[in-house]
PDB file of C-alpha atoms in Angstrom:
ATOM      1  CA  MET A 266      57.063  14.272  15.746  1.00 46.00           C
ATOM      2  CA  THR A 267      54.811  17.287  16.278  1.00 43.00           C
ATOM      3  CA  LEU A 268      51.570  17.573  14.352  1.00 49.00           C
ATOM      4  CA  THR A 269      49.998  21.017  14.287  1.00 44.00           C
ATOM      5  CA  LYS A 270      46.249  21.523  14.151  1.00 47.00           C
ATOM      6  CA  HIS A 271      44.862  23.483  11.217  1.00 45.00           C
ATOM      7  CA  PHE A 272      41.878  25.752  11.723  1.00 42.00           C
ATOM      8  CA  LEU A 273      41.475  28.475   9.113  1.00 40.00           C
ATOM      9  CA  LEU A 274      38.361  29.462   7.257  1.00 38.00           C
ATOM     10  CA  PRO A 275      37.774  27.667   3.937  1.00 36.00           C
ATOM     11  CA  GLY A 276      38.201  29.802   0.833  1.00 35.00           C
ATOM     12  CA  SER A 277      40.296  32.871   1.287  1.00 33.00           C
ATOM     13  CA  LEU A 278      39.522  35.867   3.505  1.00 34.00           C
ATOM     14  CA  ILE A 279      36.849  38.193   4.792  1.00 33.00           C
ATOM     15  CA  LEU A 280      36.251  41.801   3.759  1.00 34.00           C
ATOM     16  CA  LEU A 281      35.016  43.822   6.709  1.00 35.00           C
ATOM     17  CA  SER A 282      35.482  46.785   8.980  1.00 36.00           C
ATOM     18  CA  PHE A 283      36.824  45.974  12.412  1.00 37.00           C
ATOM     19  CA  SER A 284      37.069  48.798  14.928  1.00 36.00           C
ATOM     20  CA  GLY A 285      38.467  46.552  17.631  1.00 40.00           C
ATOM     21  CA  LEU A 286      41.996  46.574  16.210  1.00 43.00           C
ATOM     22  CA  ALA A 287      43.349  49.774  17.765  1.00 37.00           C
ATOM     23  CA  GLY A 288      40.519  51.658  16.073  1.00 37.00           C
ATOM     24  CA  ALA A 289      41.777  50.731  12.617  1.00 43.00           C
ATOM     25  CA  GLN A 290      39.717  49.605   9.660  1.00 54.00           C
ATOM     26  CA  VAL A 291      40.558  46.037   8.646  1.00 59.00           C
ATOM     27  CA  GLN A 292      40.220  45.291   4.937  1.00 64.00           C
ATOM     28  CA  ALA A 293      40.795  42.220   2.819  1.00 64.00           C
ATOM     29  CA  VAL A 294      44.496  42.989   2.422  1.00 71.00           C
ATOM     30  CA  ASP A 295      44.866  42.865   6.204  1.00 73.00           C
ATOM     31  CA  PHE A 296      43.515  39.333   6.243  1.00 72.00           C
ATOM     32  CA  ILE A 297      45.907  38.359   3.445  1.00 71.00           C
ATOM     33  CA  GLN A 298      48.781  39.710   5.505  1.00 74.00           C
ATOM     34  CA  LEU A 299      47.507  37.884   8.574  1.00 78.00           C
ATOM     35  CA  PHE A 300      47.341  34.564   6.729  1.00 77.00           C
ATOM     36  CA  GLU A 301      50.791  35.152   5.225  1.00 76.00           C
ATOM     37  CA  LYS A 302      52.235  35.852   8.656  1.00 79.00           C
ATOM     38  CA  MET A 303      50.765  32.582   9.875  1.00 79.00           C
ATOM     39  CA  SER A 304      51.677  30.381   6.893  1.00 79.00           C
ATOM     40  CA  GLY A 305      54.152  32.336   4.765  1.00 76.00           C
ATOM     41  CA  LYS A 306      53.561  33.875   1.364  1.00 79.00           C
ATOM     42  CA  GLN A 307      52.218  31.389  -1.180  1.00 81.00           C
ATOM     43  CA  PRO A 308      51.848  33.216  -4.532  1.00 84.00           C
ATOM     44  CA  GLY A 309      49.083  31.914  -6.762  1.00 84.00           C
ATOM     45  CA  LEU A 310      47.599  29.663  -4.096  1.00 82.00           C
ATOM     46  CA  ARG A 311      44.588  29.867  -1.837  1.00 85.00           C
ATOM     47  CA  LYS A 312      45.314  31.989   1.211  1.00 78.00           C
ATOM     48  CA  ALA A 313      43.569  29.461   3.433  1.00 80.00           C
ATOM     49  CA  HIS A 314      43.076  25.744   2.855  1.00 89.00           C
ATOM     50  CA  ALA A 315      46.025  25.840   0.472  1.00 89.00           C
ATOM     51  CA  ARG A 316      46.512  22.064   0.478  1.00 95.00           C
ATOM     52  CA  GLY A 317      43.715  20.126  -1.144  1.00 96.00           C
ATOM     53  CA  VAL A 318      42.548  17.675  -3.764  1.00 98.00           C
ATOM     54  CA  CYS A 319      39.969  17.985  -6.527  1.00 98.00           C
ATOM     55  CA  ALA A 320      37.213  15.444  -7.060  1.00 98.00           C
ATOM     56  CA  ALA A 321      34.246  15.016  -9.380  1.00 98.00           C
ATOM     57  CA  GLY A 322      30.982  13.149  -9.365  1.00 98.00           C
ATOM     58  CA  VAL A 323      27.245  13.478  -9.674  1.00 98.00           C
ATOM     59  CA  PHE A 324      24.436  14.843  -7.547  1.00 98.00           C
ATOM     60  CA  GLU A 325      21.344  12.638  -7.483  1.00 98.00           C
ATOM     61  CA  PRO A 326      18.451  14.690  -6.068  1.00 98.00           C
ATOM     62  CA  ALA A 327      15.813  13.401  -3.700  1.00 97.00           C
ATOM     63  CA  ASP A 328      12.436  12.776  -5.337  1.00 94.00           C
ATOM     64  CA  SER A 329      10.307  13.967  -2.430  1.00 94.00           C
ATOM     65  CA  GLY A 330      10.305  16.458   0.409  1.00 95.00           C
ATOM     66  CA  PRO A 331       9.842  20.232   0.843  1.00 96.00           C
ATOM     67  CA  PHE A 332      12.693  21.140  -1.531  1.00 97.00           C
ATOM     68  CA  VAL A 333      11.631  18.955  -4.445  1.00 96.00           C
ATOM     69  CA  SER A 334      10.286  21.841  -6.560  1.00 95.00           C
ATOM     70  CA  ALA A 335      13.673  23.590  -6.647  1.00 97.00           C
ATOM     71  CA  PRO A 336      15.523  23.440  -9.996  1.00 97.00           C
ATOM     72  CA  LEU A 337      18.430  21.949  -8.056  1.00 98.00           C
ATOM     73  CA  LEU A 338      16.258  18.930  -7.280  1.00 97.00           C
ATOM     74  CA  SER A 339      14.046  18.769 -10.373  1.00 95.00           C
ATOM     75  CA  GLN A 340      16.535  18.417 -13.232  1.00 94.00           C
ATOM     76  CA  GLY A 341      17.723  14.880 -12.620  1.00 96.00           C
ATOM     77  CA  SER A 342      21.344  13.910 -11.960  1.00 98.00           C
ATOM     78  CA  LEU A 343      23.766  16.822 -12.200  1.00 98.00           C
ATOM     79  CA  PRO A 344      27.574  17.054 -12.465  1.00 98.00           C
ATOM     80  CA  VAL A 345      29.507  18.049  -9.341  1.00 98.00           C
ATOM     81  CA  SER A 346      32.984  19.509  -8.878  1.00 98.00           C
ATOM     82  CA  LEU A 347      34.519  19.347  -5.405  1.00 98.00           C
ATOM     83  CA  ARG A 348      37.645  20.319  -3.537  1.00 98.00           C
ATOM     84  CA  PHE A 349      38.625  18.792  -0.205  1.00 98.00           C
ATOM     85  CA  SER A 350      41.270  20.531   1.864  1.00 97.00           C
ATOM     86  CA  VAL A 351      43.304  20.888   5.039  1.00 96.00           C
ATOM     87  CA  GLY A 352      42.942  24.092   7.047  1.00 92.00           C
ATOM     88  CA  GLY A 353      45.713  26.669   6.924  1.00 87.00           C
ATOM     89  CA  GLY A 354      47.683  28.451   4.235  1.00 84.00           C
ATOM     90  CA  ASN A 355      50.544  25.960   3.904  1.00 88.00           C
ATOM     91  CA  PRO A 356      50.349  23.976   0.632  1.00 91.00           C
ATOM     92  CA  ALA A 357      52.579  21.313   2.216  1.00 91.00           C
ATOM     93  CA  ALA A 358      50.517  21.025   5.402  1.00 93.00           C
ATOM     94  CA  ASP A 359      50.933  17.749   7.283  1.00 96.00           C
ATOM     95  CA  GLU A 360      47.755  15.770   6.647  1.00 97.00           C
ATOM     96  CA  ARG A 361      48.367  13.670   9.754  1.00 98.00           C
ATOM     97  CA  ALA A 362      47.572  16.661  11.942  1.00 96.00           C
ATOM     98  CA  PRO A 363      44.203  16.812  13.684  1.00 96.00           C
ATOM     99  CA  GLY A 364      41.913  19.747  13.079  1.00 94.00           C
ATOM    100  CA  THR A 365      40.089  21.444  10.247  1.00 96.00           C
ATOM    101  CA  ARG A 366      39.179  19.841   6.947  1.00 98.00           C
ATOM    102  CA  GLY A 367      37.218  21.801   4.370  1.00 97.00           C
ATOM    103  CA  MET A 368      34.993  21.031   1.417  1.00 98.00           C
ATOM    104  CA  GLY A 369      33.852  23.112  -1.536  1.00 97.00           C
ATOM    105  CA  MET A 370      31.216  21.663  -3.860  1.00 98.00           C
ATOM    106  CA  GLN A 371      29.708  23.198  -6.977  1.00 98.00           C
ATOM    107  CA  ILE A 372      26.722  21.623  -8.719  1.00 98.00           C
ATOM    108  CA  SER A 373      26.109  22.620 -12.352  1.00 98.00           C
ATOM    109  CA  LEU A 374      22.442  22.865 -13.348  1.00 98.00           C
ATOM    110  CA  ALA A 375      21.107  22.185 -16.832  1.00 93.00           C
ATOM    111  CA  ASP A 376      20.355  25.874 -17.435  1.00 93.00           C
ATOM    112  CA  GLY A 377      23.984  26.823 -16.822  1.00 95.00           C
ATOM    113  CA  SER A 378      23.486  28.130 -13.289  1.00 97.00           C
ATOM    114  CA  LYS A 379      25.577  26.924 -10.360  1.00 98.00           C
ATOM    115  CA  HIS A 380      24.865  26.062  -6.745  1.00 98.00           C
ATOM    116  CA  THR A 381      27.816  26.125  -4.369  1.00 98.00           C
ATOM    117  CA  PHE A 382      28.207  24.513  -0.954  1.00 98.00           C
ATOM    118  CA  THR A 383      31.193  25.342   1.273  1.00 97.00           C
ATOM    119  CA  GLY A 384      31.644  23.575   4.586  1.00 97.00           C
ATOM    120  CA  ASN A 385      33.992  22.387   7.305  1.00 97.00           C
ATOM    121  CA  ASN A 386      34.268  19.359   9.543  1.00 98.00           C
ATOM    122  CA  PHE A 387      33.578  21.457  12.645  1.00 98.00           C
ATOM    123  CA  PRO A 388      29.948  22.022  13.693  1.00 97.00           C
ATOM    124  CA  VAL A 389      30.247  25.633  14.902  1.00 98.00           C
ATOM    125  CA  PHE A 390      32.191  28.639  13.630  1.00 97.00           C
ATOM    126  CA  ALA A 391      34.934  30.454  15.561  1.00 95.00           C
ATOM    127  CA  GLY A 392      32.925  33.554  16.436  1.00 95.00           C
ATOM    128  CA  LYS A 393      29.506  35.108  16.011  1.00 95.00           C
ATOM    129  CA  ASP A 394      30.756  37.681  13.485  1.00 91.00           C
ATOM    130  CA  PRO A 395      33.804  38.555  11.379  1.00 86.00           C
ATOM    131  CA  GLN A 396      35.226  40.878  14.035  1.00 85.00           C
ATOM    132  CA  THR A 397      35.314  38.126  16.643  1.00 90.00           C
ATOM    133  CA  PHE A 398      36.829  35.690  14.171  1.00 87.00           C
ATOM    134  CA  PHE A 399      39.554  38.164  13.219  1.00 87.00           C
ATOM    135  CA  GLY A 400      40.418  38.641  16.867  1.00 87.00           C
ATOM    136  CA  PHE A 401      40.629  34.895  17.388  1.00 91.00           C
ATOM    137  CA  LEU A 402      42.946  34.443  14.407  1.00 89.00           C
ATOM    138  CA  SER A 403      45.149  37.235  15.681  1.00 90.00           C
ATOM    139  CA  THR A 404      45.857  35.276  18.858  1.00 92.00           C
ATOM    140  CA  LEU A 405      47.485  32.577  16.725  1.00 90.00           C
ATOM    141  CA  LEU A 406      50.279  34.816  15.466  1.00 89.00           C
ATOM    142  CA  PRO A 407      53.733  33.861  16.763  1.00 83.00           C
ATOM    143  CA  ASP A 408      55.852  36.229  18.809  1.00 81.00           C
ATOM    144  CA  GLU A 409      59.303  37.531  17.850  1.00 79.00           C
ATOM    145  CA  GLN A 410      60.806  34.175  18.808  1.00 78.00           C
ATOM    146  CA  GLY A 411      58.373  32.362  16.528  1.00 79.00           C
ATOM    147  CA  GLN A 412      56.357  30.931  19.411  1.00 84.00           C
ATOM    148  CA  ARG A 413      52.595  31.014  19.852  1.00 85.00           C
ATOM    149  CA  ASP A 414      51.197  31.937  23.249  1.00 90.00           C
ATOM    150  CA  PRO A 415      48.461  29.485  24.287  1.00 89.00           C
ATOM    151  CA  LYS A 416      47.485  31.758  27.165  1.00 92.00           C
ATOM    152  CA  ARG A 417      46.773  34.615  24.767  1.00 93.00           C
ATOM    153  CA  MET A 418      44.338  32.408  22.880  1.00 93.00           C
ATOM    154  CA  ALA A 419      42.770  31.045  26.058  1.00 94.00           C
ATOM    155  CA  ASP A 420      42.283  34.549  27.453  1.00 96.00           C
ATOM    156  CA  TYR A 421      40.609  35.676  24.232  1.00 96.00           C
ATOM    157  CA  VAL A 422      38.313  32.648  24.217  1.00 97.00           C
ATOM    158  CA  ALA A 423      37.358  33.263  27.846  1.00 97.00           C
ATOM    159  CA  MET A 424      36.310  36.825  27.001  1.00 97.00           C
ATOM    160  CA  HIS A 425      34.381  35.856  23.841  1.00 97.00           C
ATOM    161  CA  PRO A 426      31.703  33.217  24.501  1.00 98.00           C
ATOM    162  CA  SER A 427      30.897  32.785  20.814  1.00 97.00           C
ATOM    163  CA  VAL A 428      34.360  31.285  20.225  1.00 97.00           C
ATOM    164  CA  GLN A 429      34.081  28.752  23.031  1.00 98.00           C
ATOM    165  CA  GLY A 430      32.178  26.051  21.157  1.00 98.00           C
ATOM    166  CA  HIS A 431      34.692  26.031  18.320  1.00 97.00           C
ATOM    167  CA  TYR A 432      37.628  26.132  20.745  1.00 96.00           C
ATOM    168  CA  ALA A 433      36.276  23.093  22.591  1.00 97.00           C
ATOM    169  CA  TRP A 434      36.031  21.261  19.278  1.00 97.00           C
ATOM    170  CA  LEU A 435      39.642  22.175  18.402  1.00 94.00           C
ATOM    171  CA  LYS A 436      40.924  20.778  21.676  1.00 94.00           C
ATOM    172  CA  SER A 437      39.207  17.422  21.112  1.00 96.00           C
ATOM    173  CA  ALA A 438      39.531  17.071  17.315  1.00 97.00           C
ATOM    174  CA  LYS A 439      41.267  14.017  15.891  1.00 97.00           C
ATOM    175  CA  THR A 440      42.780  13.340  12.476  1.00 98.00           C
ATOM    176  CA  PRO A 441      40.163  12.472   9.825  1.00 98.00           C
ATOM    177  CA  ALA A 442      40.879   9.047   8.340  1.00 98.00           C
ATOM    178  CA  SER A 443      39.774  10.116   4.873  1.00 98.00           C
ATOM    179  CA  TYR A 444      37.805  12.805   3.113  1.00 98.00           C
ATOM    180  CA  ALA A 445      35.397   9.991   2.235  1.00 98.00           C
ATOM    181  CA  ASN A 446      34.815   9.486   5.968  1.00 98.00           C
ATOM    182  CA  THR A 447      34.425  13.118   7.025  1.00 98.00           C
ATOM    183  CA  GLU A 448      31.215  15.001   7.734  1.00 98.00           C
ATOM    184  CA  PHE A 449      31.004  18.613   6.572  1.00 98.00           C
ATOM    185  CA  PHE A 450      28.800  21.339   8.040  1.00 98.00           C
ATOM    186  CA  GLY A 451      27.540  24.354   6.105  1.00 98.00           C
ATOM    187  CA  LEU A 452      27.410  26.367   9.360  1.00 98.00           C
ATOM    188  CA  HIS A 453      25.299  29.201   7.909  1.00 98.00           C
ATOM    189  CA  THR A 454      21.536  29.585   7.594  1.00 98.00           C
ATOM    190  CA  PHE A 455      19.867  29.618   4.177  1.00 98.00           C
ATOM    191  CA  PHE A 456      16.275  29.856   2.955  1.00 98.00           C
ATOM    192  CA  PHE A 457      14.229  28.150   0.260  1.00 98.00           C
ATOM    193  CA  GLN A 458      11.002  29.635  -1.051  1.00 95.00           C
ATOM    194  CA  PRO A 459       8.668  27.064  -2.644  1.00 93.00           C
ATOM    195  CA  LYS A 460       6.099  28.549  -4.998  1.00 84.00           C
ATOM    196  CA  ASP A 461       3.053  29.834  -3.107  1.00 79.00           C
ATOM    197  CA  GLU A 462       4.316  28.361   0.171  1.00 84.00           C
ATOM    198  CA  SER A 463       6.036  29.571   3.298  1.00 90.00           C
ATOM    199  CA  GLN A 464       9.776  30.116   3.305  1.00 94.00           C
ATOM    200  CA  ILE A 465      11.856  27.184   4.592  1.00 97.00           C
ATOM    201  CA  LYS A 466      14.790  27.949   6.883  1.00 98.00           C
ATOM    202  CA  PHE A 467      17.635  25.414   6.936  1.00 98.00           C
ATOM    203  CA  ARG A 468      21.270  24.562   7.504  1.00 98.00           C
ATOM    204  CA  TRP A 469      22.915  21.789   5.508  1.00 98.00           C
ATOM    205  CA  GLN A 470      25.299  18.916   6.222  1.00 98.00           C
ATOM    206  CA  LEU A 471      27.187  16.502   3.964  1.00 98.00           C
ATOM    207  CA  ILE A 472      27.265  13.090   5.665  1.00 98.00           C
ATOM    208  CA  PRO A 473      29.527  10.270   4.401  1.00 98.00           C
ATOM    209  CA  GLU A 474      27.580   7.106   3.767  1.00 97.00           C
ATOM    210  CA  ALA A 475      30.637   5.043   4.753  1.00 96.00           C
ATOM    211  CA  GLY A 476      30.523   6.640   8.201  1.00 97.00           C
ATOM    212  CA  VAL A 477      32.681   9.193  10.001  1.00 98.00           C
ATOM    213  CA  LYS A 478      36.111   7.771  10.874  1.00 98.00           C
ATOM    214  CA  THR A 479      39.076   9.348  12.627  1.00 98.00           C
ATOM    215  CA  LEU A 480      42.584   8.227  13.560  1.00 98.00           C
ATOM    216  CA  GLU A 481      44.163   8.025  16.974  1.00 97.00           C
ATOM    217  CA  ALA A 482      47.466   9.866  17.368  1.00 96.00           C
ATOM    218  CA  GLU A 483      49.636   6.755  16.857  1.00 97.00           C
ATOM    219  CA  GLU A 484      47.624   5.699  13.820  1.00 98.00           C
ATOM    220  CA  ALA A 485      48.059   9.139  12.282  1.00 98.00           C
ATOM    221  CA  LYS A 486      51.832   9.151  12.864  1.00 97.00           C
ATOM    222  CA  ALA A 487      52.110   5.915  10.882  1.00 97.00           C
ATOM    223  CA  LYS A 488      50.618   7.556   7.795  1.00 98.00           C
ATOM    224  CA  PRO A 489      52.520   9.495   5.113  1.00 97.00           C
ATOM    225  CA  ALA A 490      52.270  13.264   5.517  1.00 97.00           C
ATOM    226  CA  ASP A 491      50.291  13.448   2.259  1.00 96.00           C
ATOM    227  CA  PHE A 492      48.012  10.432   2.627  1.00 98.00           C
ATOM    228  CA  LEU A 493      44.590  12.020   2.102  1.00 98.00           C
ATOM    229  CA  ALA A 494      44.583  12.415  -1.681  1.00 97.00           C
ATOM    230  CA  ALA A 495      45.834   8.871  -2.234  1.00 96.00           C
ATOM    231  CA  LYS A 496      43.347   7.470   0.267  1.00 97.00           C
ATOM    232  CA  LEU A 497      40.434   9.187  -1.466  1.00 98.00           C
ATOM    233  CA  ALA A 498      41.512   7.931  -4.907  1.00 96.00           C
ATOM    234  CA  GLU A 499      41.900   4.413  -3.526  1.00 96.00           C
ATOM    235  CA  GLN A 500      38.423   4.412  -2.021  1.00 97.00           C
ATOM    236  CA  ILE A 501      36.875   5.688  -5.235  1.00 97.00           C
ATOM    237  CA  ALA A 502      38.684   3.000  -7.253  1.00 95.00           C
ATOM    238  CA  THR A 503      37.748   0.105  -4.978  1.00 91.00           C
ATOM    239  CA  GLY A 504      34.250   1.048  -3.948  1.00 85.00           C
ATOM    240  CA  GLU A 505      31.591   3.719  -4.061  1.00 85.00           C
ATOM    241  CA  VAL A 506      32.291   6.984  -2.232  1.00 96.00           C
ATOM    242  CA  SER A 507      29.062   8.791  -1.542  1.00 98.00           C
ATOM    243  CA  TYR A 508      27.471  11.294   0.797  1.00 98.00           C
ATOM    244  CA  SER A 509      23.981  12.302   1.845  1.00 98.00           C
ATOM    245  CA  LEU A 510      23.272  16.008   1.486  1.00 98.00           C
ATOM    246  CA  VAL A 511      20.732  16.814   4.184  1.00 98.00           C
ATOM    247  CA  ALA A 512      18.995  19.941   5.427  1.00 98.00           C
ATOM    248  CA  SER A 513      18.149  20.573   9.071  1.00 98.00           C
ATOM    249  CA  LEU A 514      14.915  22.563   9.275  1.00 98.00           C
ATOM    250  CA  GLY A 515      15.056  25.517  11.628  1.00 98.00           C
ATOM    251  CA  GLU A 516      12.515  26.966  14.012  1.00 97.00           C
ATOM    252  CA  PRO A 517      11.896  30.706  14.501  1.00 96.00           C
ATOM    253  CA  THR A 518      13.938  30.589  17.707  1.00 97.00           C
ATOM    254  CA  ASP A 519      17.020  29.215  15.901  1.00 98.00           C
ATOM    255  CA  SER A 520      19.608  31.837  14.973  1.00 98.00           C
ATOM    256  CA  ASN A 521      19.660  33.061  11.386  1.00 98.00           C
ATOM    257  CA  ILE A 522      22.808  35.120  11.739  1.00 98.00           C
ATOM    258  CA  ASP A 523      25.192  33.434  14.179  1.00 98.00           C
ATOM    259  CA  PRO A 524      27.237  30.524  12.758  1.00 98.00           C
ATOM    260  CA  SER A 525      28.778  29.941  16.199  1.00 98.00           C
ATOM    261  CA  SER A 526      25.336  29.114  17.618  1.00 98.00           C
ATOM    262  CA  PRO A 527      24.324  25.479  16.928  1.00 97.00           C
ATOM    263  CA  TRP A 528      20.726  24.547  16.380  1.00 98.00           C
ATOM    264  CA  PRO A 529      19.181  21.897  18.653  1.00 97.00           C
ATOM    265  CA  ALA A 530      20.119  18.374  17.594  1.00 95.00           C
ATOM    266  CA  ASP A 531      16.470  17.298  17.409  1.00 96.00           C
ATOM    267  CA  ARG A 532      15.597  19.544  14.469  1.00 98.00           C
ATOM    268  CA  PRO A 533      14.076  17.469  11.652  1.00 98.00           C
ATOM    269  CA  GLN A 534      16.355  16.593   8.760  1.00 97.00           C
ATOM    270  CA  VAL A 535      15.320  16.019   5.161  1.00 98.00           C
ATOM    271  CA  LEU A 536      17.357  14.542   2.331  1.00 98.00           C
ATOM    272  CA  LEU A 537      18.276  16.898  -0.510  1.00 98.00           C
ATOM    273  CA  GLY A 538      20.072  14.200  -2.469  1.00 98.00           C
ATOM    274  CA  LYS A 539      23.117  11.962  -2.785  1.00 98.00           C
ATOM    275  CA  VAL A 540      26.582  12.981  -3.948  1.00 98.00           C
ATOM    276  CA  ARG A 541      28.555  10.167  -5.582  1.00 98.00           C
ATOM    277  CA  LEU A 542      32.236  10.603  -6.470  1.00 98.00           C
ATOM    278  CA  ASN A 543      33.737   8.979  -9.556  1.00 96.00           C
ATOM    279  CA  SER A 544      37.221  10.527  -9.744  1.00 97.00           C
ATOM    280  CA  ALA A 545      39.806  12.431  -7.721  1.00 97.00           C
ATOM    281  CA  GLY A 546      42.993  14.305  -8.503  1.00 95.00           C
ATOM    282  CA  GLY A 547      43.984  16.698 -11.259  1.00 94.00           C
ATOM    283  CA  ASP A 548      43.286  20.407 -11.353  1.00 93.00           C
ATOM    284  CA  SER A 549      39.637  20.547 -12.422  1.00 93.00           C
ATOM    285  CA  CYS A 550      38.694  22.530  -9.319  1.00 94.00           C
ATOM    286  CA  THR A 551      41.615  24.949  -9.414  1.00 90.00           C
ATOM    287  CA  ALA A 552      39.773  27.675 -11.308  1.00 92.00           C
ATOM    288  CA  ILE A 553      36.576  27.420  -9.249  1.00 95.00           C
ATOM    289  CA  ASN A 554      35.661  30.089  -6.721  1.00 94.00           C
ATOM    290  CA  PHE A 555      33.639  28.199  -4.102  1.00 96.00           C
ATOM    291  CA  ASP A 556      31.520  31.150  -2.988  1.00 95.00           C
ATOM    292  CA  PRO A 557      28.710  29.822  -0.750  1.00 96.00           C
ATOM    293  CA  ASN A 558      26.478  32.729  -1.778  1.00 96.00           C
ATOM    294  CA  GLN A 559      26.300  31.405  -5.343  1.00 97.00           C
ATOM    295  CA  LEU A 560      22.890  29.714  -5.150  1.00 98.00           C
ATOM    296  CA  SER A 561      20.441  28.328  -7.663  1.00 98.00           C
ATOM    297  CA  ARG A 562      16.903  29.638  -8.155  1.00 96.00           C
ATOM    298  CA  GLY A 563      14.649  29.490  -5.107  1.00 97.00           C
ATOM    299  CA  PHE A 564      17.451  29.649  -2.544  1.00 98.00           C
ATOM    300  CA  THR A 565      18.635  32.761  -0.708  1.00 98.00           C
ATOM    301  CA  PRO A 566      21.329  33.404   1.911  1.00 98.00           C
ATOM    302  CA  SER A 567      20.614  34.723   5.381  1.00 98.00           C
ATOM    303  CA  ASP A 568      21.941  37.979   6.816  1.00 97.00           C
ATOM    304  CA  ASP A 569      24.683  36.126   8.691  1.00 96.00           C
ATOM    305  CA  PRO A 570      27.536  38.692   8.639  1.00 90.00           C
ATOM    306  CA  VAL A 571      30.217  36.043   8.125  1.00 89.00           C
ATOM    307  CA  LEU A 572      28.320  34.598   5.167  1.00 93.00           C
ATOM    308  CA  LYS A 573      27.622  38.036   3.691  1.00 86.00           C
ATOM    309  CA  MET A 574      31.278  39.032   3.825  1.00 80.00           C
ATOM    310  CA  ARG A 575      32.473  35.971   1.967  1.00 83.00           C
ATOM    311  CA  SER A 576      31.483  36.965  -1.580  1.00 81.00           C
ATOM    312  CA  PRO A 577      33.578  40.133  -1.946  1.00 76.00           C
ATOM    313  CA  ALA A 578      36.419  38.523  -0.031  1.00 74.00           C
ATOM    314  CA  TYR A 579      36.455  35.381  -2.140  1.00 79.00           C
ATOM    315  CA  ALA A 580      36.340  37.473  -5.312  1.00 80.00           C
ATOM    316  CA  ILE A 581      39.422  39.444  -4.241  1.00 76.00           C
ATOM    317  CA  SER A 582      41.327  36.338  -3.234  1.00 77.00           C
ATOM    318  CA  PHE A 583      40.266  34.509  -6.396  1.00 82.00           C
ATOM    319  CA  GLY A 584      41.595  37.308  -8.590  1.00 79.00           C
ATOM    320  CA  LYS A 585      44.899  37.358  -6.751  1.00 75.00           C
ATOM    321  CA  ARG A 586      45.242  33.587  -7.024  1.00 83.00           C
ATOM    322  CA  LEU A 587      44.628  33.512 -10.765  1.00 85.00           C
ATOM    323  CA  SER A 588      47.077  36.369 -11.316  1.00 87.00           C
ATOM    324  CA  GLY A 589      49.828  34.599  -9.383  1.00 86.00           C
ATOM    325  CA  GLN A 590      49.809  36.882  -6.344  1.00 74.00           C
TER     326      GLN A 590
END
């Protein structure tokens, strides 16, 4: 039994210009074609992270700390819609495979605004910018015989240092035991501006309160190929599934714009709140566009080029998905 690792970007695709591809301009449609070459055409489905499960719960904000004045943290408990997923564009992806797991979370505020968090279980992104990421994905395409060339990928990684941290993670990644036992990283830098105070720079993480748990290869093989949704529902039914949403506070020397560059592990962390799940399954998240640039009042995105390119890309992909393309 061969289990293939999954490692595509959550959401859909990236809209950008890329002069490194034989001088051509790469647009959103080129990413769609790239994903379809890798996973096959899947009309009406997400072009990446096609296999997933919806969940719902509540966000219980922290009652102290530097973010407490934000509407996100000052309106009491708020409803949350989530989607957990496996990387890749195959809606029947084998959930026993090690590699990428994604999470989209949208919190609905009392005034009707939304705050969206989109993360992955890897701590660093596959490239410092969209161009580098596109090049990395291109090395995953099979040849005319349907085979991938590991050397092609390794050569690309060797020439692009900003991919090396993510590549090292891929090589060591195991199979997550459950979405309820997976940590998710926001990867990008954001800012919060308290009233009459200095701007706060941060990156967020969603940490499972039941602990991070993974499966060894033999343990994974013993599972059904679609075990993750059932496992999540079982854990919600038999006990509380919850996460801590925390923010790591950055220093001026920490990168604002490079999601492949990790911040030092000793940066202080503050609690934004708890996320508690109360149901899983159904299609409540199907019509949600988990755009990480959709932020509530007081929060702003950084100039990270990968983050900036997500909004127009997600909008294009979202429209195609809802129209059955």
